[in-house]
mmCIF file of C-alpha atoms and ligand atoms in Angstrom:
data_model
loop_
_atom_site.group_PDB
_atom_site.id
_atom_site.type_symbol
_atom_site.label_atom_id
_atom_site.label_comp_id
_atom_site.label_asym_id
_atom_site.label_seq_id
_atom_site.Cartn_x
_atom_site.Cartn_y
_atom_site.Cartn_z
ATOM 1 C CA UNK A 1 -40.664 9.861 6.788
ATOM 2 C CA UNK A 2 -41.550 8.648 10.133
ATOM 3 C CA UNK A 3 -44.287 7.142 12.166
ATOM 4 C CA UNK A 4 -45.673 8.142 15.510
ATOM 5 C CA UNK A 5 -45.501 5.527 18.300
ATOM 6 C CA UNK A 6 -49.091 4.415 18.933
ATOM 7 C CA UNK A 7 -49.431 5.767 22.407
ATOM 8 C CA UNK A 8 -47.446 9.101 21.770
ATOM 9 C CA UNK A 9 -49.032 10.514 18.602
ATOM 10 C CA UNK A 10 -47.461 13.907 17.803
ATOM 11 C CA UNK A 11 -45.035 13.660 20.771
ATOM 12 C CA UNK A 12 -42.576 10.888 19.962
ATOM 13 C CA UNK A 13 -41.809 9.882 16.358
ATOM 14 C CA UNK A 14 -39.602 6.994 15.280
ATOM 15 C CA UNK A 15 -38.010 7.199 11.927
ATOM 16 C CA UNK A 16 -39.304 4.748 9.418
ATOM 17 C CA UNK A 17 -35.926 2.880 8.868
ATOM 18 C CA UNK A 18 -35.485 2.613 12.747
ATOM 19 C CA UNK A 19 -38.913 1.405 13.169
ATOM 20 C CA UNK A 20 -38.626 -1.224 10.583
ATOM 21 C CA UNK A 21 -35.282 -2.468 11.922
ATOM 22 C CA UNK A 22 -36.750 -2.756 15.385
ATOM 23 C CA UNK A 23 -40.014 -4.544 14.223
ATOM 24 C CA UNK A 24 -37.546 -7.060 12.399
ATOM 25 C CA UNK A 25 -35.458 -7.659 15.413
ATOM 26 C CA UNK A 26 -32.413 -6.099 13.635
ATOM 27 C CA UNK A 27 -29.707 -4.160 15.326
ATOM 28 C CA UNK A 28 -30.274 -0.378 16.171
ATOM 29 C CA UNK A 29 -27.926 1.892 17.966
ATOM 30 C CA UNK A 30 -29.095 5.161 19.545
ATOM 31 C CA UNK A 31 -26.891 8.336 19.460
ATOM 32 C CA UNK A 32 -27.233 11.494 21.383
ATOM 33 C CA UNK A 33 -27.424 15.164 20.272
ATOM 34 C CA UNK A 34 -26.148 17.335 23.100
ATOM 35 C CA UNK A 35 -22.656 16.302 21.802
ATOM 36 C CA UNK A 36 -23.769 18.035 18.596
ATOM 37 C CA UNK A 37 -25.313 21.205 20.099
ATOM 38 C CA UNK A 38 -23.287 21.782 23.064
ATOM 39 C CA UNK A 39 -20.312 19.344 22.995
ATOM 40 C CA UNK A 40 -18.251 20.313 19.848
ATOM 41 C CA UNK A 41 -17.586 23.243 17.704
ATOM 42 C CA UNK A 42 -19.070 23.786 14.120
ATOM 43 C CA UNK A 43 -18.321 22.127 11.649
ATOM 44 C CA UNK A 44 -16.630 19.283 13.539
ATOM 45 C CA UNK A 45 -19.789 18.637 15.249
ATOM 46 C CA UNK A 46 -21.777 17.951 12.034
ATOM 47 C CA UNK A 47 -18.992 15.938 10.469
ATOM 48 C CA UNK A 48 -18.671 13.764 13.604
ATOM 49 C CA UNK A 49 -22.432 13.235 13.887
ATOM 50 C CA UNK A 50 -22.386 12.111 10.234
ATOM 51 C CA UNK A 51 -19.302 10.014 10.595
ATOM 52 C CA UNK A 52 -20.585 8.268 13.683
ATOM 53 C CA UNK A 53 -23.769 7.276 11.854
ATOM 54 C CA UNK A 54 -21.716 5.786 8.992
ATOM 55 C CA UNK A 55 -19.573 3.836 11.675
ATOM 56 C CA UNK A 56 -22.834 2.254 13.114
ATOM 57 C CA UNK A 57 -23.939 1.211 9.543
ATOM 58 C CA UNK A 58 -20.533 -0.167 8.734
ATOM 59 C CA UNK A 59 -20.999 -2.280 11.940
ATOM 60 C CA UNK A 60 -24.212 -3.722 10.617
ATOM 61 C CA UNK A 61 -26.674 -1.742 12.751
ATOM 62 C CA UNK A 62 -29.105 1.159 12.003
ATOM 63 C CA UNK A 63 -28.174 4.407 13.622
ATOM 64 C CA UNK A 64 -30.950 6.429 15.547
ATOM 65 C CA UNK A 65 -29.779 9.867 16.429
ATOM 66 C CA UNK A 66 -32.197 11.347 18.888
ATOM 67 C CA UNK A 67 -33.125 14.923 19.395
ATOM 68 C CA UNK A 68 -36.203 17.214 20.227
ATOM 69 C CA UNK A 69 -37.142 19.054 16.940
ATOM 70 C CA UNK A 70 -39.986 21.604 16.882
ATOM 71 C CA UNK A 71 -41.759 20.042 19.773
ATOM 72 C CA UNK A 72 -41.429 16.417 18.653
ATOM 73 C CA UNK A 73 -39.129 13.763 20.473
ATOM 74 C CA UNK A 74 -37.548 12.204 17.422
ATOM 75 C CA UNK A 75 -35.711 8.839 17.379
ATOM 76 C CA UNK A 76 -33.836 8.599 14.131
ATOM 77 C CA UNK A 77 -33.521 12.221 12.875
ATOM 78 C CA UNK A 78 -32.872 13.198 9.208
ATOM 79 C CA UNK A 79 -29.862 14.826 7.656
ATOM 80 C CA UNK A 80 -31.606 18.350 7.527
ATOM 81 C CA UNK A 81 -32.244 17.978 11.323
ATOM 82 C CA UNK A 82 -28.547 17.239 11.985
ATOM 83 C CA UNK A 83 -27.659 20.292 10.046
ATOM 84 C CA UNK A 84 -30.022 22.397 12.111
ATOM 85 C CA UNK A 85 -28.786 21.153 15.349
ATOM 86 C CA UNK A 86 -25.002 21.492 14.312
ATOM 87 C CA UNK A 87 -25.663 25.057 13.274
ATOM 88 C CA UNK A 88 -27.170 25.755 16.617
ATOM 89 C CA UNK A 89 -29.923 27.909 14.974
ATOM 90 C CA UNK A 90 -31.333 30.273 17.657
ATOM 91 C CA UNK A 91 -33.159 28.669 20.468
ATOM 92 C CA UNK A 92 -31.550 25.272 20.453
ATOM 93 C CA UNK A 93 -31.203 24.182 24.063
ATOM 94 C CA UNK A 94 -29.775 21.211 25.996
ATOM 95 C CA UNK A 95 -32.539 18.976 27.334
ATOM 96 C CA UNK A 96 -32.030 16.649 30.183
ATOM 97 C CA UNK A 97 -34.876 14.566 31.773
ATOM 98 C CA UNK A 98 -36.519 17.600 33.590
ATOM 99 C CA UNK A 99 -36.635 19.647 30.445
ATOM 100 C CA UNK A 100 -38.330 17.287 28.056
ATOM 101 C CA UNK A 101 -42.009 18.027 28.714
ATOM 102 C CA UNK A 102 -41.414 21.801 28.852
ATOM 103 C CA UNK A 103 -39.480 21.760 25.500
ATOM 104 C CA UNK A 104 -42.160 19.651 23.913
ATOM 105 C CA UNK A 105 -44.919 21.761 25.269
ATOM 106 C CA UNK A 106 -43.559 25.032 23.702
ATOM 107 C CA UNK A 107 -42.602 23.262 20.407
ATOM 108 C CA UNK A 108 -38.901 23.714 21.031
ATOM 109 C CA UNK A 109 -35.823 22.202 19.677
ATOM 110 C CA UNK A 110 -33.051 20.581 21.725
ATOM 111 C CA UNK A 111 -29.957 18.467 21.894
ATOM 112 C CA UNK A 112 -30.748 15.450 24.177
ATOM 113 C CA UNK A 113 -28.253 14.530 26.912
ATOM 114 C CA UNK A 114 -27.371 10.996 27.841
ATOM 115 C CA UNK A 115 -30.270 10.766 30.208
ATOM 116 C CA UNK A 116 -32.906 12.167 27.662
ATOM 117 C CA UNK A 117 -31.348 10.127 24.904
ATOM 118 C CA UNK A 118 -31.871 6.874 27.016
ATOM 119 C CA UNK A 119 -35.432 7.971 27.634
ATOM 120 C CA UNK A 120 -36.064 8.442 23.966
ATOM 121 C CA UNK A 121 -34.331 5.132 23.079
ATOM 122 C CA UNK A 122 -36.207 3.199 25.661
ATOM 123 C CA UNK A 123 -39.650 4.686 24.397
ATOM 124 C CA UNK A 124 -38.725 3.355 20.926
ATOM 125 C CA UNK A 125 -37.524 0.009 22.150
ATOM 126 C CA UNK A 126 -33.762 0.604 21.560
ATOM 127 C CA UNK A 127 -31.380 -1.071 23.995
ATOM 128 C CA UNK A 128 -27.947 0.161 22.813
ATOM 129 C CA UNK A 129 -26.689 3.580 23.012
ATOM 130 C CA UNK A 130 -23.260 4.890 22.019
ATOM 131 C CA UNK A 131 -21.781 8.277 23.060
ATOM 132 C CA UNK A 132 -18.440 9.893 24.041
ATOM 133 C CA UNK A 133 -18.578 10.556 27.731
ATOM 134 C CA UNK A 134 -21.421 10.396 30.277
ATOM 135 C CA UNK A 135 -22.077 13.088 32.878
ATOM 136 C CA UNK A 136 -21.025 12.387 36.448
ATOM 137 C CA UNK A 137 -20.289 13.736 39.813
ATOM 138 C CA UNK A 138 -18.438 17.051 39.208
ATOM 139 C CA UNK A 139 -15.284 17.878 41.231
ATOM 140 C CA UNK A 140 -16.291 19.854 44.239
ATOM 141 C CA UNK A 141 -19.658 18.364 44.368
ATOM 142 C CA UNK A 142 -19.460 18.102 48.164
ATOM 143 C CA UNK A 143 -20.034 21.891 47.986
ATOM 144 C CA UNK A 144 -22.030 22.300 44.706
ATOM 145 C CA UNK A 145 -23.966 19.097 44.708
ATOM 146 C CA UNK A 146 -23.467 19.029 40.910
ATOM 147 C CA UNK A 147 -24.191 15.446 39.982
ATOM 148 C CA UNK A 148 -25.359 14.750 36.357
ATOM 149 C CA UNK A 149 -28.927 13.519 35.920
ATOM 150 C CA UNK A 150 -27.235 10.848 33.659
ATOM 151 C CA UNK A 151 -26.261 8.874 36.739
ATOM 152 C CA UNK A 152 -29.874 8.502 38.046
ATOM 153 C CA UNK A 153 -31.145 7.786 34.601
ATOM 154 C CA UNK A 154 -28.831 4.785 34.404
ATOM 155 C CA UNK A 155 -30.344 3.634 37.560
ATOM 156 C CA UNK A 156 -33.801 3.521 36.257
ATOM 157 C CA UNK A 157 -33.945 3.160 32.447
ATOM 158 C CA UNK A 158 -32.881 -0.149 30.766
ATOM 159 C CA UNK A 159 -30.491 1.013 28.099
ATOM 160 C CA UNK A 160 -26.948 -0.040 27.804
ATOM 161 C CA UNK A 161 -24.565 3.169 27.336
ATOM 162 C CA UNK A 162 -21.280 2.770 25.609
ATOM 163 C CA UNK A 163 -18.762 5.464 26.687
ATOM 164 C CA UNK A 164 -15.213 6.088 27.016
ATOM 165 C CA UNK A 165 -15.432 6.426 30.806
ATOM 166 C CA UNK A 166 -15.670 9.806 32.518
ATOM 167 C CA UNK A 167 -13.596 12.782 31.900
ATOM 168 C CA UNK A 168 -11.450 13.917 34.676
ATOM 169 C CA UNK A 169 -13.270 17.280 34.623
ATOM 170 C CA UNK A 170 -15.455 15.041 36.711
ATOM 171 C CA UNK A 171 -14.640 13.345 40.167
ATOM 172 C CA UNK A 172 -14.112 9.787 38.863
ATOM 173 C CA UNK A 173 -14.142 7.866 42.169
ATOM 174 C CA UNK A 174 -17.299 9.697 43.269
ATOM 175 C CA UNK A 175 -18.823 9.057 39.950
ATOM 176 C CA UNK A 176 -18.175 5.235 40.445
ATOM 177 C CA UNK A 177 -19.491 5.410 44.022
ATOM 178 C CA UNK A 178 -22.894 6.916 42.846
ATOM 179 C CA UNK A 179 -23.096 4.332 40.049
ATOM 180 C CA UNK A 180 -22.544 1.728 42.731
ATOM 181 C CA UNK A 181 -25.227 3.101 45.079
ATOM 182 C CA UNK A 182 -27.632 3.024 42.179
ATOM 183 C CA UNK A 183 -26.794 -0.565 41.180
ATOM 184 C CA UNK A 184 -25.562 0.382 37.752
ATOM 185 C CA UNK A 185 -23.116 -2.325 36.397
ATOM 186 C CA UNK A 186 -19.901 -0.778 34.971
ATOM 187 C CA UNK A 187 -18.468 -3.061 32.523
ATOM 188 C CA UNK A 188 -14.987 -2.667 31.275
ATOM 189 C CA UNK A 189 -14.417 -3.609 27.515
ATOM 190 C CA UNK A 190 -11.004 -5.334 27.435
ATOM 191 C CA UNK A 191 -9.959 -3.261 30.406
ATOM 192 C CA UNK A 192 -9.791 -3.753 34.156
ATOM 193 C CA UNK A 193 -9.508 0.037 34.634
ATOM 194 C CA UNK A 194 -12.180 2.527 34.316
ATOM 195 C CA UNK A 195 -11.066 4.832 31.375
ATOM 196 C CA UNK A 196 -10.698 8.539 31.721
ATOM 197 C CA UNK A 197 -12.046 9.581 28.221
ATOM 198 C CA UNK A 198 -8.761 11.344 26.876
ATOM 199 C CA UNK A 199 -6.731 8.767 28.804
ATOM 200 C CA UNK A 200 -7.070 4.847 28.630
ATOM 201 C CA UNK A 201 -6.911 4.504 32.453
ATOM 202 C CA UNK A 202 -7.979 6.387 35.507
ATOM 203 C CA UNK A 203 -6.399 4.302 38.200
ATOM 204 C CA UNK A 204 -9.977 3.104 39.398
ATOM 205 C CA UNK A 205 -11.121 -0.490 38.621
ATOM 206 C CA UNK A 206 -14.234 -1.500 36.834
ATOM 207 C CA UNK A 207 -16.722 -3.979 38.417
ATOM 208 C CA UNK A 208 -16.437 -6.491 35.586
ATOM 209 C CA UNK A 209 -14.191 -7.031 32.572
ATOM 210 C CA UNK A 210 -15.399 -8.629 29.402
ATOM 211 C CA UNK A 211 -13.457 -9.397 26.182
ATOM 212 C CA UNK A 212 -16.123 -9.264 23.419
ATOM 213 C CA UNK A 213 -19.414 -7.679 22.319
ATOM 214 C CA UNK A 214 -21.134 -11.104 22.568
ATOM 215 C CA UNK A 215 -20.171 -11.080 26.245
ATOM 216 C CA UNK A 216 -21.841 -7.679 26.857
ATOM 217 C CA UNK A 217 -24.907 -8.841 24.777
ATOM 218 C CA UNK A 218 -25.326 -11.833 27.133
ATOM 219 C CA UNK A 219 -25.054 -9.610 30.347
ATOM 220 C CA UNK A 220 -27.903 -7.370 28.928
ATOM 221 C CA UNK A 221 -30.107 -10.330 27.918
ATOM 222 C CA UNK A 222 -29.651 -11.914 31.431
ATOM 223 C CA UNK A 223 -30.458 -8.578 33.042
ATOM 224 C CA UNK A 224 -33.601 -8.250 31.001
ATOM 225 C CA UNK A 225 -34.677 -11.938 31.804
ATOM 226 C CA UNK A 226 -34.372 -11.099 35.503
ATOM 227 C CA UNK A 227 -36.364 -7.874 34.925
ATOM 228 C CA UNK A 228 -33.662 -5.802 36.421
ATOM 229 C CA UNK A 229 -34.856 -2.562 34.668
ATOM 230 C CA UNK A 230 -31.586 -0.687 35.223
ATOM 231 C CA UNK A 231 -29.290 0.704 32.647
ATOM 232 C CA UNK A 232 -25.798 -0.409 32.175
ATOM 233 C CA UNK A 233 -22.433 1.399 31.468
ATOM 234 C CA UNK A 234 -19.911 -0.010 28.965
ATOM 235 C CA UNK A 235 -16.630 1.640 29.500
ATOM 236 C CA UNK A 236 -14.468 1.368 26.279
ATOM 237 C CA UNK A 237 -11.021 3.025 26.327
ATOM 238 C CA UNK A 238 -9.999 5.603 23.772
ATOM 239 C CA UNK A 239 -7.796 3.932 21.107
ATOM 240 C CA UNK A 240 -4.024 3.816 22.150
ATOM 241 C CA UNK A 241 -2.900 6.093 19.247
ATOM 242 C CA UNK A 242 -5.683 8.794 19.941
ATOM 243 C CA UNK A 243 -4.950 8.929 23.811
ATOM 244 C CA UNK A 244 -3.736 12.229 25.213
ATOM 245 C CA UNK A 245 -0.949 12.635 27.671
ATOM 246 C CA UNK A 246 -2.412 12.386 31.175
ATOM 247 C CA UNK A 247 -0.229 14.869 32.832
ATOM 248 C CA UNK A 248 -0.972 17.488 30.157
ATOM 249 C CA UNK A 249 -4.691 16.942 30.439
ATOM 250 C CA UNK A 250 -4.720 17.090 34.103
ATOM 251 C CA UNK A 251 -3.054 20.454 34.085
ATOM 252 C CA UNK A 252 -5.527 21.787 31.464
ATOM 253 C CA UNK A 253 -8.581 20.477 33.378
ATOM 254 C CA UNK A 254 -7.495 22.116 36.582
ATOM 255 C CA UNK A 255 -7.235 25.264 34.619
ATOM 256 C CA UNK A 256 -10.592 24.977 32.914
ATOM 257 C CA UNK A 257 -12.273 24.319 36.279
ATOM 258 C CA UNK A 258 -10.559 27.477 37.759
ATOM 259 C CA UNK A 259 -11.836 29.461 34.823
ATOM 260 C CA UNK A 260 -15.343 28.119 35.224
ATOM 261 C CA UNK A 261 -15.219 29.088 38.930
ATOM 262 C CA UNK A 262 -13.981 32.548 38.099
ATOM 263 C CA UNK A 263 -16.667 33.035 35.503
ATOM 264 C CA UNK A 264 -19.447 31.918 37.864
ATOM 265 C CA UNK A 265 -20.473 29.047 35.516
ATOM 266 C CA UNK A 266 -22.614 26.302 37.151
ATOM 267 C CA UNK A 267 -25.502 23.936 36.642
ATOM 268 C CA UNK A 268 -26.325 22.891 33.066
ATOM 269 C CA UNK A 269 -23.862 25.382 31.486
ATOM 270 C CA UNK A 270 -20.796 23.842 33.437
ATOM 271 C CA UNK A 271 -20.147 20.789 31.192
ATOM 272 C CA UNK A 272 -20.369 22.705 27.960
ATOM 273 C CA UNK A 273 -18.197 25.522 29.336
ATOM 274 C CA UNK A 274 -15.499 23.085 30.296
ATOM 275 C CA UNK A 275 -15.499 21.208 27.035
ATOM 276 C CA UNK A 276 -15.121 24.473 25.152
ATOM 277 C CA UNK A 277 -12.417 25.556 27.460
ATOM 278 C CA UNK A 278 -10.601 22.274 27.081
ATOM 279 C CA UNK A 279 -10.668 22.722 23.359
ATOM 280 C CA UNK A 280 -9.026 26.081 23.558
ATOM 281 C CA UNK A 281 -6.421 24.987 26.243
ATOM 282 C CA UNK A 282 -5.317 21.920 24.309
ATOM 283 C CA UNK A 283 -5.154 23.711 20.852
ATOM 284 C CA UNK A 284 -7.904 21.529 19.615
ATOM 285 C CA UNK A 285 -6.327 18.148 20.677
ATOM 286 C CA UNK A 286 -9.269 17.453 23.125
ATOM 287 C CA UNK A 287 -11.625 17.586 20.075
ATOM 288 C CA UNK A 288 -9.577 15.152 17.975
ATOM 289 C CA UNK A 289 -9.398 12.775 20.760
ATOM 290 C CA UNK A 290 -13.204 13.218 21.399
ATOM 291 C CA UNK A 291 -14.041 12.451 17.833
ATOM 292 C CA UNK A 292 -11.876 9.366 17.751
ATOM 293 C CA UNK A 293 -13.425 7.824 20.939
ATOM 294 C CA UNK A 294 -16.955 8.478 19.799
ATOM 295 C CA UNK A 295 -16.254 6.656 16.591
ATOM 296 C CA UNK A 296 -14.767 3.766 18.536
ATOM 297 C CA UNK A 297 -17.726 3.589 20.906
ATOM 298 C CA UNK A 298 -20.174 3.579 17.957
ATOM 299 C CA UNK A 299 -18.418 0.637 16.471
ATOM 300 C CA UNK A 300 -18.521 -1.237 19.755
ATOM 301 C CA UNK A 301 -22.141 -0.210 20.156
ATOM 302 C CA UNK A 302 -23.006 -1.650 16.832
ATOM 303 C CA UNK A 303 -21.127 -4.845 17.622
ATOM 304 C CA UNK A 304 -23.123 -5.156 20.761
ATOM 305 C CA UNK A 305 -26.461 -4.534 19.061
ATOM 306 C CA UNK A 306 -25.632 -7.111 16.315
ATOM 307 C CA UNK A 307 -24.587 -9.589 18.948
ATOM 308 C CA UNK A 308 -27.764 -9.012 20.929
ATOM 309 C CA UNK A 309 -30.027 -9.354 17.760
ATOM 310 C CA UNK A 310 -28.242 -12.702 16.890
ATOM 311 C CA UNK A 311 -28.577 -13.979 20.344
ATOM 312 C CA UNK A 312 -32.393 -13.360 20.245
ATOM 313 C CA UNK A 313 -32.562 -14.781 16.813
ATOM 314 C CA UNK A 314 -31.413 -18.210 18.111
ATOM 315 C CA UNK A 315 -32.613 -18.210 21.738
ATOM 316 C CA UNK A 316 -35.617 -16.892 23.596
ATOM 317 C CA UNK A 317 -33.477 -14.790 25.916
ATOM 318 C CA UNK A 318 -35.945 -11.805 26.063
ATOM 319 C CA UNK A 319 -38.319 -11.673 29.016
ATOM 320 C CA UNK A 320 -41.915 -12.408 27.894
ATOM 321 C CA UNK A 321 -43.561 -10.154 30.414
HETATM 322 N N1 PSU B 401 -19.404 14.761 28.158
HETATM 323 C C1 PSU B 401 -18.731 14.996 27.014
HETATM 324 N N2 PSU B 401 -19.305 15.485 25.894
HETATM 325 C C2 PSU B 401 -20.798 15.799 26.015
HETATM 326 C C3 PSU B 401 -21.429 15.690 27.262
HETATM 327 C C4 PSU B 401 -20.696 15.107 28.318
HETATM 328 O O1 PSU B 401 -17.544 14.592 26.839
HETATM 329 O O2 PSU B 401 -21.275 16.342 24.988
HETATM 330 C C5 PSU B 401 -22.861 15.918 27.307
HETATM 331 C C6 PSU B 401 -23.659 14.758 27.285
HETATM 332 O O3 PSU B 401 -24.870 14.952 26.621
HETATM 333 C C7 PSU B 401 -24.027 14.409 28.760
HETATM 334 C C8 PSU B 401 -24.162 15.856 29.186
HETATM 335 O O4 PSU B 401 -25.173 13.744 28.921
HETATM 336 O O5 PSU B 401 -23.145 16.589 28.629
HETATM 337 C C9 PSU B 401 -24.062 15.925 30.727
HETATM 338 O O6 PSU B 401 -24.351 17.233 31.090
HETATM 339 P P1 PSU B 401 -24.643 17.549 32.677
HETATM 340 O O7 PSU B 401 -23.252 17.432 33.279
HETATM 341 O O8 PSU B 401 -25.132 18.879 32.835
HETATM 342 O O9 PSU B 401 -25.655 16.538 33.165
HETATM 343 MN MN1 MN B 402 -24.953 19.264 36.428
#
């Protein structure tokens, strides 16, 4: 059961549980679906999507997995939708910002990228979103201009995205530069170093380090009071026990990128291709690490959402405008 948002009847629908939680000022965490449709193999994609929702609940928040289902932008999908996305029944595409209206117009079904999930979350009034890795500036972008639309979305949509940094299939220093250009705060959770997804450190510093979920909630609340309107990137390193050896990963990433070049893969197919190739080249270890870090991010996302709800229950930190 879900309810259409007043101004978007038939276009955007928010699940009943999510809508009730938001109306009551309770904690809600958005989750993306391209990770399900294009980021992991079956059945691990389904198991992970279910596990991540459970982790959010254990943390005291309501999960809102976002996707486009049969021409409706859904915030808080149901179990049957998760199954369909995970099974990648024919015609399930990857939707970034520019694809949303077209997919809705033709009644299509899509996994939503970080950019699109931020848009859905914001339409519904959700301010915290947990995922694995964000898109960024691809290596060789000086030739290809391949820069993920996730970065420009972070510049203009006020949602805090919890991630494990950026994979080194991307150019991490260039990704950090673009985030800086766009005025996107990069907050390290208990780290001074921007994490590199499979590894806890990248060698590049974050702008600001915080020690607790409450500290992050305060930063979000202050940004809102000031009417900043930008997103925020929370960088949460993969747990120590799940991190992969940095040298091993570097070598496999270089090979995956060479393979993509040789196969002529580019644009929206590149990230899914590289993820699949990393899975093959690491005998599945990249996937195990990926699952562990997404769960870790979901737990922190829930912690931030709960802290933000608590903060607002006791003070009037939210902008009134
Ligand atoms: N990185 C991952 N797993 C993913 C993605 C990125 O480790 O599933 C997905 C996310 O949905 C992200 C998208 O928003 O890929 C970025 O795609 P592109 O580089 O085409 O913008
Ligand atoms: Mn791209």
